[in-house]
Tab-separated table of N, CA and C in Angstrom:
chain	number	residue	atom	x	y	z
I	1	MET	N	336.225	133.669	18.851
I	1	MET	CA	335.615	132.703	19.747
I	1	MET	C	334.221	132.318	19.266
I	2	ALA	N	333.467	133.266	18.701
I	2	ALA	CA	332.132	132.977	18.195
I	2	ALA	C	332.204	131.972	17.056
I	3	SER	N	333.227	132.095	16.191
I	3	SER	CA	333.352	131.156	15.084
I	3	SER	C	333.629	129.742	15.594
I	4	LEU	N	334.303	129.618	16.733
I	4	LEU	CA	334.539	128.309	17.325
I	4	LEU	C	333.208	127.659	17.711
I	5	ASN	N	332.324	128.426	18.350
I	5	ASN	CA	331.008	127.905	18.699
I	5	ASN	C	330.221	127.524	17.453
I	6	VAL	N	330.280	128.375	16.434
I	6	VAL	CA	329.554	128.093	15.208
I	6	VAL	C	330.123	126.844	14.546
I	7	GLY	N	331.444	126.678	14.580
I	7	GLY	CA	332.060	125.467	14.033
I	7	GLY	C	331.597	124.233	14.760
I	8	ASN	N	331.570	124.294	16.093
I	8	ASN	CA	331.075	123.167	16.876
I	8	ASN	C	329.618	122.886	16.553
I	9	LEU	N	328.855	123.932	16.361
I	9	LEU	CA	327.455	123.781	15.987
I	9	LEU	C	327.351	123.081	14.639
I	10	GLY	N	328.148	123.530	13.680
I	10	GLY	CA	328.122	122.941	12.339
I	10	GLY	C	328.474	121.464	12.357
I	11	ASP	N	329.519	121.114	13.093
I	11	ASP	CA	329.912	119.704	13.207
I	11	ASP	C	328.797	118.878	13.838
I	12	TYR	N	328.193	119.439	14.868
I	12	TYR	CA	327.109	118.743	15.558
I	12	TYR	C	325.906	118.556	14.627
I	13	LEU	N	325.558	119.606	13.897
I	13	LEU	CA	324.440	119.503	12.948
I	13	LEU	C	324.710	118.445	11.883
I	14	ARG	N	325.938	118.433	11.367
I	14	ARG	CA	326.294	117.443	10.353
I	14	ARG	C	326.144	116.021	10.908
I	15	GLU	N	326.627	115.816	12.144
I	15	GLU	CA	326.486	114.496	12.783
I	15	GLU	C	325.021	114.104	12.924
I	16	GLN	N	324.211	115.038	13.393
I	16	GLN	CA	322.786	114.760	13.598
I	16	GLN	C	322.081	114.478	12.270
I	17	ARG	N	322.437	115.239	11.243
I	17	ARG	CA	321.830	115.036	9.925
I	17	ARG	C	322.201	113.669	9.368
I	18	ARG	N	323.462	113.301	9.512
I	18	ARG	CA	323.911	111.993	9.001
I	18	ARG	C	323.285	110.843	9.785
I	19	SER	N	323.172	110.997	11.099
I	19	SER	CA	322.559	109.923	11.889
I	19	SER	C	321.059	109.800	11.587
I	20	ALA	N	320.437	110.903	11.151
I	20	ALA	CA	319.025	110.858	10.737
I	20	ALA	C	318.900	110.381	9.284
I	21	GLN	N	320.034	110.132	8.649
I	21	GLN	CA	320.107	109.669	7.261
I	21	GLN	C	319.394	110.624	6.304
I	22	LEU	N	319.708	111.913	6.483
I	22	LEU	CA	319.149	112.949	5.620
I	22	LEU	C	320.272	113.596	4.823
I	23	SER	N	319.984	113.901	3.573
I	23	SER	CA	320.949	114.671	2.790
I	23	SER	C	320.828	116.136	3.207
I	24	LEU	N	321.813	116.907	2.830
I	24	LEU	CA	321.782	118.333	3.120
I	24	LEU	C	320.535	118.964	2.498
I	25	ARG	N	320.234	118.571	1.287
I	25	ARG	CA	319.073	119.097	0.565
I	25	ARG	C	317.766	118.727	1.277
I	26	GLN	N	317.662	117.483	1.752
I	26	GLN	CA	316.448	117.038	2.450
I	26	GLN	C	316.242	117.812	3.752
I	27	LEU	N	317.312	118.000	4.505
I	27	LEU	CA	317.200	118.738	5.765
I	27	LEU	C	316.852	120.194	5.501
I	28	ALA	N	317.486	120.794	4.508
I	28	ALA	CA	317.195	122.188	4.174
I	28	ALA	C	315.715	122.351	3.819
I	29	GLU	N	315.204	121.434	3.035
I	29	GLU	CA	313.791	121.500	2.644
I	29	GLU	C	312.875	121.310	3.853
I	30	ALA	N	313.180	120.338	4.703
I	30	ALA	CA	312.358	120.070	5.891
I	30	ALA	C	312.390	121.239	6.875
I	31	ALA	N	313.528	121.936	6.958
I	31	ALA	CA	313.680	123.049	7.890
I	31	ALA	C	313.207	124.372	7.295
I	32	GLY	N	312.994	124.406	5.988
I	32	GLY	CA	312.546	125.637	5.351
I	32	GLY	C	313.639	126.669	5.167
I	33	VAL	N	314.870	126.193	4.997
I	33	VAL	CA	315.994	127.094	4.730
I	33	VAL	C	316.645	126.666	3.420
I	34	SER	N	317.451	127.535	2.849
I	34	SER	CA	318.081	127.194	1.574
I	34	SER	C	319.214	126.191	1.799
I	35	ASN	N	319.450	125.409	0.769
I	35	ASN	CA	320.518	124.413	0.794
I	35	ASN	C	321.887	125.076	1.004
I	36	PRO	N	322.229	126.155	0.264
I	36	PRO	CA	323.538	126.804	0.477
I	36	PRO	C	323.696	127.383	1.888
I	37	TYR	N	322.609	127.941	2.425
I	37	TYR	CA	322.675	128.518	3.774
I	37	TYR	C	322.959	127.439	4.811
I	38	LEU	N	322.261	126.309	4.715
I	38	LEU	CA	322.480	125.207	5.652
I	38	LEU	C	323.904	124.669	5.511
I	39	SER	N	324.393	124.599	4.300
I	39	SER	CA	325.770	124.151	4.071
I	39	SER	C	326.763	125.096	4.749
I	40	GLN	N	326.521	126.393	4.661
I	40	GLN	CA	327.402	127.371	5.306
I	40	GLN	C	327.348	127.242	6.833
I	41	ILE	N	326.185	126.938	7.377
I	41	ILE	CA	326.072	126.726	8.828
I	41	ILE	C	326.897	125.516	9.232
I	42	GLU	N	326.756	124.433	8.485
I	42	GLU	CA	327.503	123.203	8.804
I	42	GLU	C	329.008	123.413	8.713
I	43	ARG	N	329.445	124.260	7.809
I	43	ARG	CA	330.879	124.523	7.646
I	43	ARG	C	331.391	125.597	8.585
I	44	GLY	N	330.495	126.167	9.409
I	44	GLY	CA	330.910	127.170	10.383
I	44	GLY	C	331.098	128.556	9.816
I	45	LEU	N	330.545	128.806	8.635
I	45	LEU	CA	330.710	130.105	7.990
I	45	LEU	C	329.594	131.082	8.342
I	46	ARG	N	328.481	130.569	8.815
I	46	ARG	CA	327.337	131.402	9.178
I	46	ARG	C	326.874	131.070	10.585
I	47	LYS	N	326.407	132.109	11.273
I	47	LYS	CA	325.815	131.909	12.589
I	47	LYS	C	324.304	132.088	12.441
I	48	PRO	N	323.547	131.001	12.582
I	48	PRO	CA	322.104	131.083	12.364
I	48	PRO	C	321.378	131.734	13.538
I	49	SER	N	320.208	132.259	13.251
I	49	SER	CA	319.366	132.844	14.301
I	49	SER	C	318.726	131.724	15.115
I	50	ALA	N	318.161	132.095	16.249
I	50	ALA	CA	317.459	131.129	17.092
I	50	ALA	C	316.280	130.522	16.339
I	51	GLU	N	315.628	131.331	15.509
I	51	GLU	CA	314.480	130.834	14.737
I	51	GLU	C	314.908	129.750	13.747
I	52	VAL	N	316.008	129.971	13.051
I	52	VAL	CA	316.511	128.977	12.099
I	52	VAL	C	316.915	127.707	12.850
I	53	LEU	N	317.574	127.876	13.996
I	53	LEU	CA	317.972	126.708	14.785
I	53	LEU	C	316.746	125.913	15.230
I	54	GLN	N	315.688	126.615	15.587
I	54	GLN	CA	314.468	125.934	16.000
I	54	GLN	C	313.879	125.134	14.838
I	55	GLN	N	313.870	125.693	13.645
I	55	GLN	CA	313.363	125.000	12.472
I	55	GLN	C	314.207	123.756	12.160
I	56	VAL	N	315.514	123.895	12.248
I	56	VAL	CA	316.423	122.774	11.985
I	56	VAL	C	316.235	121.683	13.038
I	57	ALA	N	316.122	122.096	14.299
I	57	ALA	CA	315.914	121.127	15.379
I	57	ALA	C	314.621	120.351	15.176
I	58	LYS	N	313.579	121.049	14.783
I	58	LYS	CA	312.294	120.389	14.536
I	58	LYS	C	312.418	119.377	13.399
I	59	ALA	N	313.114	119.765	12.339
I	59	ALA	CA	313.306	118.869	11.198
I	59	ALA	C	314.137	117.642	11.577
I	60	LEU	N	315.105	117.833	12.491
I	60	LEU	CA	315.952	116.718	12.937
I	60	LEU	C	315.338	115.935	14.102
I	61	ARG	N	314.261	116.493	14.667
I	61	ARG	CA	313.593	115.901	15.836
I	61	ARG	C	314.536	115.813	17.029
I	62	ILE	N	315.215	116.937	17.261
I	62	ILE	CA	316.088	117.056	18.423
I	62	ILE	C	315.699	118.314	19.181
I	63	SER	N	316.266	118.498	20.350
I	63	SER	CA	315.974	119.650	21.195
I	63	SER	C	316.574	120.936	20.619
I	64	ALA	N	315.731	121.945	20.456
I	64	ALA	CA	316.221	123.246	19.995
I	64	ALA	C	317.181	123.833	21.023
I	65	GLU	N	316.917	123.581	22.302
I	65	GLU	CA	317.769	124.114	23.360
I	65	GLU	C	319.191	123.604	23.235
I	66	THR	N	319.351	122.351	22.815
I	66	THR	CA	320.686	121.786	22.620
I	66	THR	C	321.436	122.575	21.547
I	67	LEU	N	320.734	122.925	20.482
I	67	LEU	CA	321.363	123.723	19.426
I	67	LEU	C	321.672	125.131	19.914
I	68	TYR	N	320.801	125.693	20.737
I	68	TYR	CA	321.048	127.032	21.290
I	68	TYR	C	322.323	127.041	22.129
I	69	VAL	N	322.524	125.988	22.917
I	69	VAL	CA	323.737	125.889	23.737
I	69	VAL	C	324.958	125.771	22.827
I	70	ARG	N	324.871	124.930	21.819
I	70	ARG	CA	325.991	124.744	20.884
I	70	ARG	C	326.343	126.042	20.161
I	71	ALA	N	325.312	126.858	19.877
I	71	ALA	CA	325.538	128.118	19.165
I	71	ALA	C	325.931	129.249	20.097
I	72	GLY	N	325.930	129.005	21.412
I	72	GLY	CA	326.291	130.032	22.374
I	72	GLY	C	325.159	130.997	22.691
I	73	ILE	N	323.937	130.647	22.316
I	73	ILE	CA	322.781	131.506	22.577
I	73	ILE	C	322.242	131.277	23.984
I	74	LEU	N	322.387	130.064	24.477
I	74	LEU	CA	321.793	129.677	25.755
I	74	LEU	C	322.838	129.008	26.625
I	75	ASP	N	322.798	129.282	27.916
I	75	ASP	CA	323.682	128.658	28.896
I	75	ASP	C	323.198	127.231	29.177
I	76	GLU	N	324.110	126.330	29.485
I	76	GLU	CA	323.770	124.920	29.751
I	76	GLU	C	322.746	124.777	30.873
I	77	ARG	N	322.905	125.534	31.963
I	77	ARG	CA	321.961	125.434	33.087
I	77	ARG	C	320.573	125.907	32.680
I	78	GLU	N	320.514	126.955	31.857
I	78	GLU	CA	319.222	127.438	31.371
I	78	GLU	C	318.549	126.371	30.521
I	79	ARG	N	319.340	125.667	29.704
I	79	ARG	CA	318.799	124.608	28.849
I	79	ARG	C	318.176	123.511	29.700
I	80	GLU	N	318.886	123.098	30.745
I	80	GLU	CA	318.369	122.032	31.604
I	80	GLU	C	317.058	122.441	32.264
I	81	GLU	N	316.982	123.685	32.711
I	81	GLU	CA	315.752	124.169	33.337
I	81	GLU	C	314.611	124.193	32.321
I	82	LEU	N	314.889	124.676	31.112
I	82	LEU	CA	313.851	124.720	30.079
I	82	LEU	C	313.369	123.328	29.699
I	83	GLU	N	314.295	122.384	29.600
I	83	GLU	CA	313.906	121.024	29.250
I	83	GLU	C	313.055	120.396	30.350
I	84	THR	N	313.400	120.646	31.606
I	84	THR	CA	312.610	120.125	32.723
I	84	THR	C	311.196	120.683	32.661
I	85	ARG	N	311.092	121.977	32.441
I	85	ARG	CA	309.772	122.613	32.333
I	85	ARG	C	308.977	122.033	31.156
I	86	ALA	N	309.637	121.826	30.033
I	86	ALA	CA	308.964	121.302	28.846
I	86	ALA	C	308.419	119.896	29.087
I	87	VAL	N	309.195	119.086	29.788
I	87	VAL	CA	308.748	117.722	30.093
I	87	VAL	C	307.520	117.754	30.989
I	88	ILE	N	307.541	118.603	31.997
I	88	ILE	CA	306.393	118.726	32.900
I	88	ILE	C	305.159	119.182	32.123
I	89	LEU	N	305.311	120.206	31.300
I	89	LEU	CA	304.177	120.752	30.549
I	89	LEU	C	303.652	119.780	29.489
I	90	ALA	N	304.501	118.890	28.999
I	90	ALA	CA	304.087	117.955	27.955
I	90	ALA	C	303.478	116.668	28.504
I	91	ASP	N	303.547	116.457	29.800
I	91	ASP	CA	303.051	115.207	30.391
I	91	ASP	C	301.528	115.122	30.286
I	92	PRO	N	301.010	114.166	29.517
I	92	PRO	CA	299.560	114.058	29.347
I	92	PRO	C	298.848	113.406	30.537
I	93	SER	N	299.594	112.850	31.451
I	93	SER	CA	298.970	112.121	32.566
I	93	SER	C	298.570	113.026	33.736
I	94	ILE	N	298.953	114.312	33.680
I	94	ILE	CA	298.545	115.242	34.740
I	94	ILE	C	297.816	116.432	34.103
I	95	ASN	N	296.888	117.005	34.876
I	95	ASN	CA	296.100	118.111	34.325
I	95	ASN	C	296.850	119.432	34.456
I	96	GLU	N	296.271	120.491	33.879
I	96	GLU	CA	296.938	121.797	33.852
I	96	GLU	C	297.207	122.361	35.246
I	97	ARG	N	296.248	122.219	36.145
I	97	ARG	CA	296.442	122.712	37.506
I	97	ARG	C	297.596	121.983	38.177
I	98	GLN	N	297.674	120.680	38.006
I	98	GLN	CA	298.762	119.894	38.589
I	98	GLN	C	300.111	120.304	37.993
I	99	LYS	N	300.128	120.582	36.702
I	99	LYS	CA	301.376	121.031	36.065
I	99	LYS	C	301.852	122.348	36.664
I	100	GLN	N	300.920	123.274	36.857
I	100	GLN	CA	301.291	124.580	37.416
I	100	GLN	C	301.798	124.444	38.852
I	101	VAL	N	301.140	123.586	39.640
I	101	VAL	CA	301.574	123.359	41.028
I	101	VAL	C	302.966	122.730	41.036
I	102	LEU	N	303.175	121.759	40.157
I	102	LEU	CA	304.483	121.098	40.075
I	102	LEU	C	305.572	122.096	39.680
I	103	LEU	N	305.285	122.980	38.750
I	103	LEU	CA	306.257	124.001	38.357
I	103	LEU	C	306.552	124.971	39.496
I	104	GLN	N	305.523	125.296	40.294
I	104	GLN	CA	305.744	126.176	41.448
I	104	GLN	C	306.639	125.499	42.480
I	105	ILE	N	306.414	124.228	42.716
I	105	ILE	CA	307.252	123.475	43.659
I	105	ILE	C	308.695	123.415	43.131
I	106	TYR	N	308.832	123.138	41.846
I	106	TYR	CA	310.146	123.076	41.204
I	106	TYR	C	310.884	124.406	41.387
I	107	ASP	N	310.178	125.516	41.123
I	107	ASP	CA	310.781	126.841	41.299
I	107	ASP	C	311.201	127.087	42.743
I	108	SER	N	310.355	126.689	43.688
I	108	SER	CA	310.688	126.924	45.099
I	108	SER	C	311.910	126.108	45.517
I	109	PHE	N	312.024	124.882	45.042
I	109	PHE	CA	313.207	124.071	45.355
I	109	PHE	C	314.458	124.692	44.746
I	110	ARG	N	314.361	125.178	43.510
I	110	ARG	CA	315.512	125.800	42.864
I	110	ARG	C	315.955	127.043	43.639
I	111	LYS	N	314.987	127.856	44.063
I	111	LYS	CA	315.320	129.048	44.844
I	111	LYS	C	315.943	128.665	46.176
I	112	GLU	N	315.344	127.675	46.842
I	112	GLU	CA	315.865	127.226	48.140
I	112	GLU	C	317.291	126.704	47.992
I	113	ASN	N	317.529	125.896	46.991
I	113	ASN	CA	318.871	125.344	46.806
I	113	ASN	C	319.875	126.417	46.411
I	114	GLY	N	319.449	127.388	45.658
I	114	GLY	CA	320.333	128.498	45.305
I	114	GLY	C	320.717	129.298	46.527
I	115	LEU	N	319.753	129.552	47.422
I	115	LEU	CA	320.033	130.286	48.652
I	115	LEU	C	320.907	129.461	49.582
I	116	ASN	N	320.615	128.165	49.702
I	116	ASN	CA	321.407	127.316	50.584
I	116	ASN	C	322.850	127.217	50.111
I	117	ALA	N	323.054	127.154	48.795
I	117	ALA	CA	324.416	127.090	48.274
I	117	ALA	C	325.177	128.369	48.618
I	118	THR	N	324.499	129.507	48.500
I	118	THR	CA	325.118	130.781	48.846
I	118	THR	C	325.440	130.829	50.333
I	119	GLU	N	324.488	130.394	51.174
I	119	GLU	CA	324.706	130.401	52.619
I	119	GLU	C	325.834	129.456	53.015
I	120	ALA	N	325.928	128.314	52.353
I	120	ALA	CA	326.970	127.347	52.691
I	120	ALA	C	328.350	127.950	52.475
I	121	VAL	N	328.507	128.701	51.396
I	121	VAL	CA	329.793	129.338	51.123
I	121	VAL	C	330.039	130.455	52.131
I	122	LYS	N	328.998	131.272	52.377
I	122	LYS	CA	329.129	132.425	53.260
I	122	LYS	C	329.376	132.005	54.708
I	123	ASP	N	328.666	130.958	55.159
I	123	ASP	CA	328.694	130.569	56.559
I	123	ASP	C	329.542	129.319	56.826
I	124	ALA	N	330.447	128.994	55.937
I	124	ALA	CA	331.254	127.793	56.109
I	124	ALA	C	331.976	127.832	57.459
I	125	GLY	N	331.848	126.758	58.202
I	125	GLY	CA	332.506	126.665	59.495
I	125	GLY	C	331.660	127.163	60.649
I	126	ASP	N	330.537	127.815	60.395
I	126	ASP	CA	329.682	128.328	61.466
I	126	ASP	C	328.489	127.385	61.630
I	127	ALA	N	328.526	126.508	62.608
I	127	ALA	CA	327.512	125.471	62.787
I	127	ALA	C	326.192	126.008	63.310
I	128	ASP	N	326.141	127.229	63.820
I	128	ASP	CA	324.913	127.771	64.378
I	128	ASP	C	324.013	128.433	63.347
I	129	GLU	N	324.501	128.635	62.120
I	129	GLU	CA	323.716	129.340	61.114
I	129	GLU	C	323.628	128.525	59.840
I	130	GLY	N	322.605	128.848	58.985
I	130	GLY	CA	322.477	128.318	57.629
I	130	GLY	C	322.483	126.817	57.547
I	131	VAL	N	323.592	126.262	57.068
I	131	VAL	CA	323.682	124.847	56.782
I	131	VAL	C	323.622	124.009	58.054
I	132	GLY	N	324.240	124.469	59.117
I	132	GLY	CA	324.239	123.718	60.377
I	132	GLY	C	322.842	123.473	60.898
I	133	ILE	N	321.988	124.466	60.855
I	133	ILE	CA	320.623	124.312	61.330
I	133	ILE	C	319.858	123.357	60.443
I	134	GLY	N	319.987	123.511	59.124
I	134	GLY	CA	319.293	122.620	58.192
I	134	GLY	C	319.722	121.184	58.384
I	135	GLY	N	321.017	120.959	58.580
I	135	GLY	CA	321.526	119.605	58.772
I	135	GLY	C	320.991	118.979	60.035
I	136	ALA	N	320.935	119.756	61.124
I	136	ALA	CA	320.441	119.225	62.386
I	136	ALA	C	318.967	118.876	62.291
I	137	ALA	N	318.180	119.711	61.627
I	137	ALA	CA	316.752	119.441	61.483
I	137	ALA	C	316.535	118.174	60.672
I	138	GLY	N	317.307	118.011	59.605
I	138	GLY	CA	317.156	116.818	58.771
I	138	GLY	C	317.515	115.555	59.528
I	139	THR	N	318.578	115.594	60.328
I	139	THR	CA	319.002	114.437	61.091
I	139	THR	C	317.980	114.081	62.132
I	140	GLY	N	317.456	115.081	62.821
I	140	GLY	CA	316.464	114.827	63.858
I	140	GLY	C	315.211	114.189	63.277
I	141	ALA	N	314.748	114.678	62.166
I	141	ALA	CA	313.535	114.137	61.558
I	141	ALA	C	313.774	112.695	61.129
I	142	ALA	N	314.916	112.413	60.562
I	142	ALA	CA	315.198	111.065	60.103
I	142	ALA	C	315.395	110.121	61.293
I	143	GLY	N	316.016	110.614	62.353
I	143	GLY	CA	316.260	109.788	63.518
I	143	GLY	C	315.010	109.502	64.307
I	144	THR	N	314.037	110.384	64.300
I	144	THR	CA	312.829	110.235	65.106
I	144	THR	C	311.883	109.193	64.517
I	145	ALA	N	311.730	109.174	63.196
I	145	ALA	CA	310.741	108.294	62.565
I	145	ALA	C	310.990	106.822	62.853
I	146	PRO	N	312.197	106.288	62.689
I	146	PRO	CA	312.409	104.863	62.949
I	146	PRO	C	312.177	104.505	64.429
I	147	GLU	N	312.572	105.385	65.368
I	147	GLU	CA	312.375	105.084	66.787
I	147	GLU	C	310.903	104.998	67.129
I	148	GLY	N	310.084	105.871	66.555
I	148	GLY	CA	308.658	105.878	66.816
I	148	GLY	C	307.962	104.619	66.342
I	149	ARG	N	308.508	103.961	65.314
I	149	ARG	CA	307.888	102.772	64.732
I	149	ARG	C	308.276	101.496	65.483
I	150	THR	N	309.415	101.497	66.170
I	150	THR	CA	309.878	100.249	66.805
I	150	THR	C	309.425	100.080	68.190
């Protein structure tokens, strides 16, 4: 099964290299790995380390996390979370304090949604607990605002 992931990784790397119009030799040089080693990765014969994948991703100007998922090192959901965090941290239009506050809010929403999903499964059909209360509060708040304005 691991070789299947490595094969998919190799095919994906080959596609990315060709779309970047780089030869195998050029990519190997840009990534700081040997030409034969990169060729073996593309053919699915070698499973590269996370460090090598990061170097290759940088040379291809693609997300290292995407390569980690393809290689089976990282779960898809973990990749999405890491990419979201990276985008927030890279935003030059907000300062460091704002970035940290935004990440804290992001974490709290993720925790809240994780708990709510668990409660929804556990309390399905029970309108007095978990999801039922949250739904009623949301409806009331939405229903009250328009009436107050008219």
